[in-house]
XYZ file of C-alpha atoms in Angstrom:
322
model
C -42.235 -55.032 -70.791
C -39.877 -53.467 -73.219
C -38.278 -56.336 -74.445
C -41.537 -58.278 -74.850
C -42.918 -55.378 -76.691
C -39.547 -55.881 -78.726
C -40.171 -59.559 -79.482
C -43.588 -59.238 -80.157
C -42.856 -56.758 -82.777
C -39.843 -59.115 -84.267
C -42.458 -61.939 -84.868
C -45.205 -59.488 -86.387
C -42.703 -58.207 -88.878
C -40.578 -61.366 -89.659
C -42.851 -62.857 -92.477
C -42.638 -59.312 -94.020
C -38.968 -58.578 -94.236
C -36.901 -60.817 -96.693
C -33.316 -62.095 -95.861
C -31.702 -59.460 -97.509
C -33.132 -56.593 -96.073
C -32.256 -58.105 -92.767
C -28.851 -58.966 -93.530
C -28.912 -54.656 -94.784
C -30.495 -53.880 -91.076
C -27.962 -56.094 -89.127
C -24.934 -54.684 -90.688
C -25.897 -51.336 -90.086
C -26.923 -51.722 -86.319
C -23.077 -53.950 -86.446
C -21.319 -50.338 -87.232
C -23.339 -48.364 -84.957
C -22.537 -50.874 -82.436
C -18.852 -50.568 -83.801
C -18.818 -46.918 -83.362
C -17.790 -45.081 -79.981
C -20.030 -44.467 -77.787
C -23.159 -43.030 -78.273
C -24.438 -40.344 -76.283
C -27.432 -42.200 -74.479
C -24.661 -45.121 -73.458
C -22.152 -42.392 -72.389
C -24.975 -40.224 -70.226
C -26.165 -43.981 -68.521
C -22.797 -44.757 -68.100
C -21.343 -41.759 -66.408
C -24.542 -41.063 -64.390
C -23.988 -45.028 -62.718
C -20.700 -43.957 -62.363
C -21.222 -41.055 -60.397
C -24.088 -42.983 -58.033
C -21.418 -45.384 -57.642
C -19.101 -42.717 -56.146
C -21.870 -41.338 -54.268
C -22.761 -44.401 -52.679
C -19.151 -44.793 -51.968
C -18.273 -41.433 -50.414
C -21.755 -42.106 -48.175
C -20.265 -45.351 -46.758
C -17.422 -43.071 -45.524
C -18.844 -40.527 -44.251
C -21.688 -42.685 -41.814
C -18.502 -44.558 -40.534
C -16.561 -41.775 -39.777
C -19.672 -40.513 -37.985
C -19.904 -43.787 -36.158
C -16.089 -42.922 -35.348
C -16.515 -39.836 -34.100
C -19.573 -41.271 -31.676
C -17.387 -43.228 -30.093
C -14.367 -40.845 -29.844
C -16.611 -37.790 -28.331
C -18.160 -40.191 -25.275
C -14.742 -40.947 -24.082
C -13.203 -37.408 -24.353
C -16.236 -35.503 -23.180
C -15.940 -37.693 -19.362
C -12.353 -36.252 -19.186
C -13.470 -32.965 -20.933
C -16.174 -32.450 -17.826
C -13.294 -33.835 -15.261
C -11.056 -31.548 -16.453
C -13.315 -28.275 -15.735
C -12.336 -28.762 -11.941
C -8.632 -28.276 -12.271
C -8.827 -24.957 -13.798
C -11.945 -23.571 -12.147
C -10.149 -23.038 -8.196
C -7.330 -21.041 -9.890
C -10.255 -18.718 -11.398
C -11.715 -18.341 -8.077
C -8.581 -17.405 -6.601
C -6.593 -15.414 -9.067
C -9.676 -14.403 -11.605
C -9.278 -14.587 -15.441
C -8.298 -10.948 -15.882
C -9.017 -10.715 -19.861
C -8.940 -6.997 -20.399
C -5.958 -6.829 -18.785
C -3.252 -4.602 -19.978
C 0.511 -5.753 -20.609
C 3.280 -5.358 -22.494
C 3.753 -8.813 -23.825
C 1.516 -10.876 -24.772
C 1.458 -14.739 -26.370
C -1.470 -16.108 -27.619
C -1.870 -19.931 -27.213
C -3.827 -21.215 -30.591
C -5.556 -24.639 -29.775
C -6.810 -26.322 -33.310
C -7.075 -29.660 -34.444
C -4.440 -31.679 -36.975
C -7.156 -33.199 -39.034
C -9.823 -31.365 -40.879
C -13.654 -32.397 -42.198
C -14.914 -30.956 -38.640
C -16.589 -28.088 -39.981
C -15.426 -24.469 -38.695
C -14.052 -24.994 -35.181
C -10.374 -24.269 -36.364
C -11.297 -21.576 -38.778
C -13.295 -19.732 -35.089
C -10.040 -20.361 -32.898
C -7.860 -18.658 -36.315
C -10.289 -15.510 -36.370
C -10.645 -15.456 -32.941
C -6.968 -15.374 -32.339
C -6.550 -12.769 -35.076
C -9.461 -10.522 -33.745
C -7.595 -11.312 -30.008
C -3.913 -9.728 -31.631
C -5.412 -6.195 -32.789
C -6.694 -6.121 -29.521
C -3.446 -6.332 -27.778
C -1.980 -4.366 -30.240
C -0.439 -1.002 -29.877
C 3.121 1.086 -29.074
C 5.660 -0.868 -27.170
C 3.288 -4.003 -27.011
C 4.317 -7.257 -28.632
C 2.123 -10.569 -29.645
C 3.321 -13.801 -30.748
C 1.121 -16.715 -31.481
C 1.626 -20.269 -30.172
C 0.157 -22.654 -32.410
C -1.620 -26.106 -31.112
C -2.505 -28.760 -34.089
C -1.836 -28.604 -38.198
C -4.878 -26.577 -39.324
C -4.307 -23.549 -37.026
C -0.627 -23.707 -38.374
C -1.809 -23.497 -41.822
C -4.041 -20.418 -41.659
C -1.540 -18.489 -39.654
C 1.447 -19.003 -41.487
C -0.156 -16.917 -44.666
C -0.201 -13.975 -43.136
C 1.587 -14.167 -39.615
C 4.222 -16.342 -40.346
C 6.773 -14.077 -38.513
C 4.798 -13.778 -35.581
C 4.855 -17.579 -34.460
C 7.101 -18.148 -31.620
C 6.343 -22.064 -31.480
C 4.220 -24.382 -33.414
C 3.535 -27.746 -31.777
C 1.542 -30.352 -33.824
C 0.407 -34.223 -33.676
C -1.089 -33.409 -30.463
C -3.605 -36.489 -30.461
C -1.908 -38.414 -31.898
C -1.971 -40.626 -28.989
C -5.076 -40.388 -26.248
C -4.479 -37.118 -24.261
C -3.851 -36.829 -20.626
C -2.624 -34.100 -18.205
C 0.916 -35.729 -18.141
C 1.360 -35.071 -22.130
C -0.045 -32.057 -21.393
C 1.980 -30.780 -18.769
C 5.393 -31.235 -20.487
C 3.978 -29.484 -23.211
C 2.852 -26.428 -21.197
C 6.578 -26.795 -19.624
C 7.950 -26.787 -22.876
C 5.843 -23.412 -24.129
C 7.219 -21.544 -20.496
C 10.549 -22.340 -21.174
C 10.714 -21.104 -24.651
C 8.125 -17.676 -24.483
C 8.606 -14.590 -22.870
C 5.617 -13.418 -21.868
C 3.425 -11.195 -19.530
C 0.011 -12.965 -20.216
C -0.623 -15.959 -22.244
C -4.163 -16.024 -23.624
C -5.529 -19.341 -24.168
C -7.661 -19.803 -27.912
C -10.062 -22.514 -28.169
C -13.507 -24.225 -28.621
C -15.817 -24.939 -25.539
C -17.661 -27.959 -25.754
C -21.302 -27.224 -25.138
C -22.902 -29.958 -27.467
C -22.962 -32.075 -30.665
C -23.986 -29.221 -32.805
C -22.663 -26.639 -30.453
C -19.368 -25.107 -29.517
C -18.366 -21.573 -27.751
C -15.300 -19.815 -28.719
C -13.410 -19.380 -25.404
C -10.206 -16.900 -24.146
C -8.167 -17.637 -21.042
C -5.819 -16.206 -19.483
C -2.899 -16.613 -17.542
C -0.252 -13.846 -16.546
C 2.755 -13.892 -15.463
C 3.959 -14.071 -11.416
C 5.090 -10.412 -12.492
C 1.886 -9.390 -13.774
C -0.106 -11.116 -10.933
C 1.942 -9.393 -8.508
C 1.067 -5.457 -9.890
C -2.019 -6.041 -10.263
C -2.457 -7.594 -6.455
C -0.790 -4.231 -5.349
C -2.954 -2.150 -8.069
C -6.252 -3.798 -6.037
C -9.361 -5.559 -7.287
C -9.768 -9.083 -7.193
C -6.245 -10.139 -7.256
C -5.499 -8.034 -4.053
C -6.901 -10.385 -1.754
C -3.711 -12.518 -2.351
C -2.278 -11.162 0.462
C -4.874 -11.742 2.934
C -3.526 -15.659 2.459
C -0.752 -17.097 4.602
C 2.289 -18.541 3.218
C 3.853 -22.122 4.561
C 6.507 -23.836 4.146
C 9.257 -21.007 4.473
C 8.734 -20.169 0.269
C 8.448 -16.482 -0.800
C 5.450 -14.731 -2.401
C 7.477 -14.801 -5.671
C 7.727 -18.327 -5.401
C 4.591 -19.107 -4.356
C 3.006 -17.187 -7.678
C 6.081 -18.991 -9.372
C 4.238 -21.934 -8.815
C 0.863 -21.522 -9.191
C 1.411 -19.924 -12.523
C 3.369 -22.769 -14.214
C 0.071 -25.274 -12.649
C -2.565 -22.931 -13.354
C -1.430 -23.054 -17.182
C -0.577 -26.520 -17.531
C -4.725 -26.975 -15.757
C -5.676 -24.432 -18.063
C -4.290 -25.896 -20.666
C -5.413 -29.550 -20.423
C -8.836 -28.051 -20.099
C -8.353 -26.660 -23.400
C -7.300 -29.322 -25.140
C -9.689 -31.534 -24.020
C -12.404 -29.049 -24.649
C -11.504 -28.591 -28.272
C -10.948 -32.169 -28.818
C -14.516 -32.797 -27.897
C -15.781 -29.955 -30.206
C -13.720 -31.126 -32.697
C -15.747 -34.736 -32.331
C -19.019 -32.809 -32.186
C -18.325 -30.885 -34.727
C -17.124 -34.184 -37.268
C -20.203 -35.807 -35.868
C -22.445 -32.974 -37.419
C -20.503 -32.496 -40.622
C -20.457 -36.210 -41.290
C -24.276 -36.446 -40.811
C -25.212 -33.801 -42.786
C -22.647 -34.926 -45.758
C -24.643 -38.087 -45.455
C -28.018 -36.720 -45.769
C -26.612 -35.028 -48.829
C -25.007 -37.955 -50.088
C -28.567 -39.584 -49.953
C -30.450 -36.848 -51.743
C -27.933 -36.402 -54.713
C -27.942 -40.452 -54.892
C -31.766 -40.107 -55.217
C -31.423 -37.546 -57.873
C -29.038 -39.799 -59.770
C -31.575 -42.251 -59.297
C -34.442 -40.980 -60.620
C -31.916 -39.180 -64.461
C -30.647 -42.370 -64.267
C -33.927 -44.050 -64.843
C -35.643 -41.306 -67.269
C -32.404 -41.677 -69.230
C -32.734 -45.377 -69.415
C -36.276 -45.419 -70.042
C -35.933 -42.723 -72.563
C -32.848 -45.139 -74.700
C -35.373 -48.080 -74.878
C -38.638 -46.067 -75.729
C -36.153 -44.597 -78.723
C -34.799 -47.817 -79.478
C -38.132 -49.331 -79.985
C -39.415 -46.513 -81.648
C -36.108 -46.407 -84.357
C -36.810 -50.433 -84.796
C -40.099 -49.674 -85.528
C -39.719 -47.048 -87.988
C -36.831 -49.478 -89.823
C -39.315 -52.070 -90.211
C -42.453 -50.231 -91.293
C -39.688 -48.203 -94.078
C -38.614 -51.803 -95.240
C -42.149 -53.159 -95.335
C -43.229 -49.963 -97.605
């Protein structure tokens, strides 16, 4: 409509304007057209620019979404499998939290990769909160950090206190083999009374629970079987196979943490889907709503250039006709 408006006006005014008045008119529109930029051509240009980017950064972030989909069905199945390796030791030995020992190593479980919103900022505070806890005279804490992002928060401001730091965890598909060399590895290189587990339980797509478990030592287990409560009935059980009690809780406490363990990978490797999931779709939505934005000063801005155009052309015609 603007441009017929445009020519409509050109053939109304033609018989009125003389050659060189229009040879005056051209040359001057030639140096603005010469000049840089204008303002209105900057403000359209930069504004399709940015919806450009936007539209960009929203194709991302719907197929990382889709990628996250697909990731979180397969590692939830093992996530739920992996709840019954853990849960017998529990019944038998108890997850004695509150108790009190002299050494204590907290096991940090966060992801290597970020845009997952707050799951490995929760296992950080929670691990942080966990240490003053623990704290106090002859007691010592040492963290043992699980993934990159964990890593990074910690080292700030408890650099000193990180026994081990073990990352590129997933970076092939987990299983309690990988796992179980890795909990080998931690026992052979921490001293410890109790380790205390960090992570994420997966409880949804939008929803994860900040979990702490523990597992103490076949010295700890042992006093606090002969102080009594739950971990006394140990010896109402009969040992085989011509092994010692020591080597019996031996045992079961190296496989209760590498079960414990695989649990809590898996579990935060399905939060950490969930949680991408989530962030992905809402950076989407947001992507949409600033590209509508854009849309809409992209058009007044547009529509305001022409209706100024036409009204300058018009105003240089009716001067030159007076």
């Amino acid at each position: 409509m603007a441009m017929a408006a445009l020519r409509r006006e050109g053939r109304r005014l033609a018989p009125l304007i003389s050659p060189q008045s229009i040879t005056a008119v051209r040359s001057s529109l030639i140096s603005q057209e010469q000049a840089p930029l204008g303002l209105r051509s900057i403000s359209t240009q930069i504004v399709r620019n940015r919806m450009k980017s936007v539209k960009n950064i929203q194709k991302i972030t719907k197929a990382m979404k889709m990628v996250a989909a697909s990731k979180l069905r397969a590692i939830q199945v093992k996530a739920e499998n992996s709840r019954g390796l853990w849960q017998p030791f529990t019944a038998l030995l108890g997850d004695t939290a509150s108790v009190d020992v002299k050494k204590n190593v907290i096991v940090t479980v966060s992801s290597d990769k970020g845009l997952c919103g707050g799951i490995n900022s929760t296992s950080v505070k929670t691990s942080k909160a966990l240490k003053k806890l623990t704290a106090g005279p002859e007691k010592e804490t040492k963290y043992v950090v699980l993934g990159e992002k964990a890593k990074a928060q910690l080292v700030r401001d408890s650099k000193k206190d990180i026994e081990l730091s073990i990352t590129e965890l997933q970076k092939n598909p987990l299983n309690y083999t990988q796992v179980s060399v890795l909990a080998d590895d931690i026992l052979k290189n921490v001293e410890y009374d109790a380790l205390r587990i960090v992570f994420n339980k997966f409880q949804s797509v939008v929803s994860f629970l900040p979990t702490v478990a523990t597992v103490l030592s076949p010295e700890a287990v042992e006093k606090e079987a002969e102080s009594g409560g739950k971990l006394g009935e140990l010896d109402s059980y009969e040992i085989e196979g011509g092994e010692t009690k020591s080597e019996v809780l031996q045992n079961l406490g190296e496989f209760q943490f590498s079960c414990v363990l695989f649990n809590a990978v898996m579990e935060n490797a399905c939060s950490e889907q969930g949680a991408r999931m989530s962030a992905m779709d809402s950076s989407s939505r947001n992507a949409g709503d600033m590209l509508d934005r854009l849309t809409l000063t992209y058009n007044r801005t547009r529509q305001a250039s022409i209706t100024t155009e036409l009204i300058e052309i018009i105003s240089g015609a009716s001067a030159l006709q007076g």
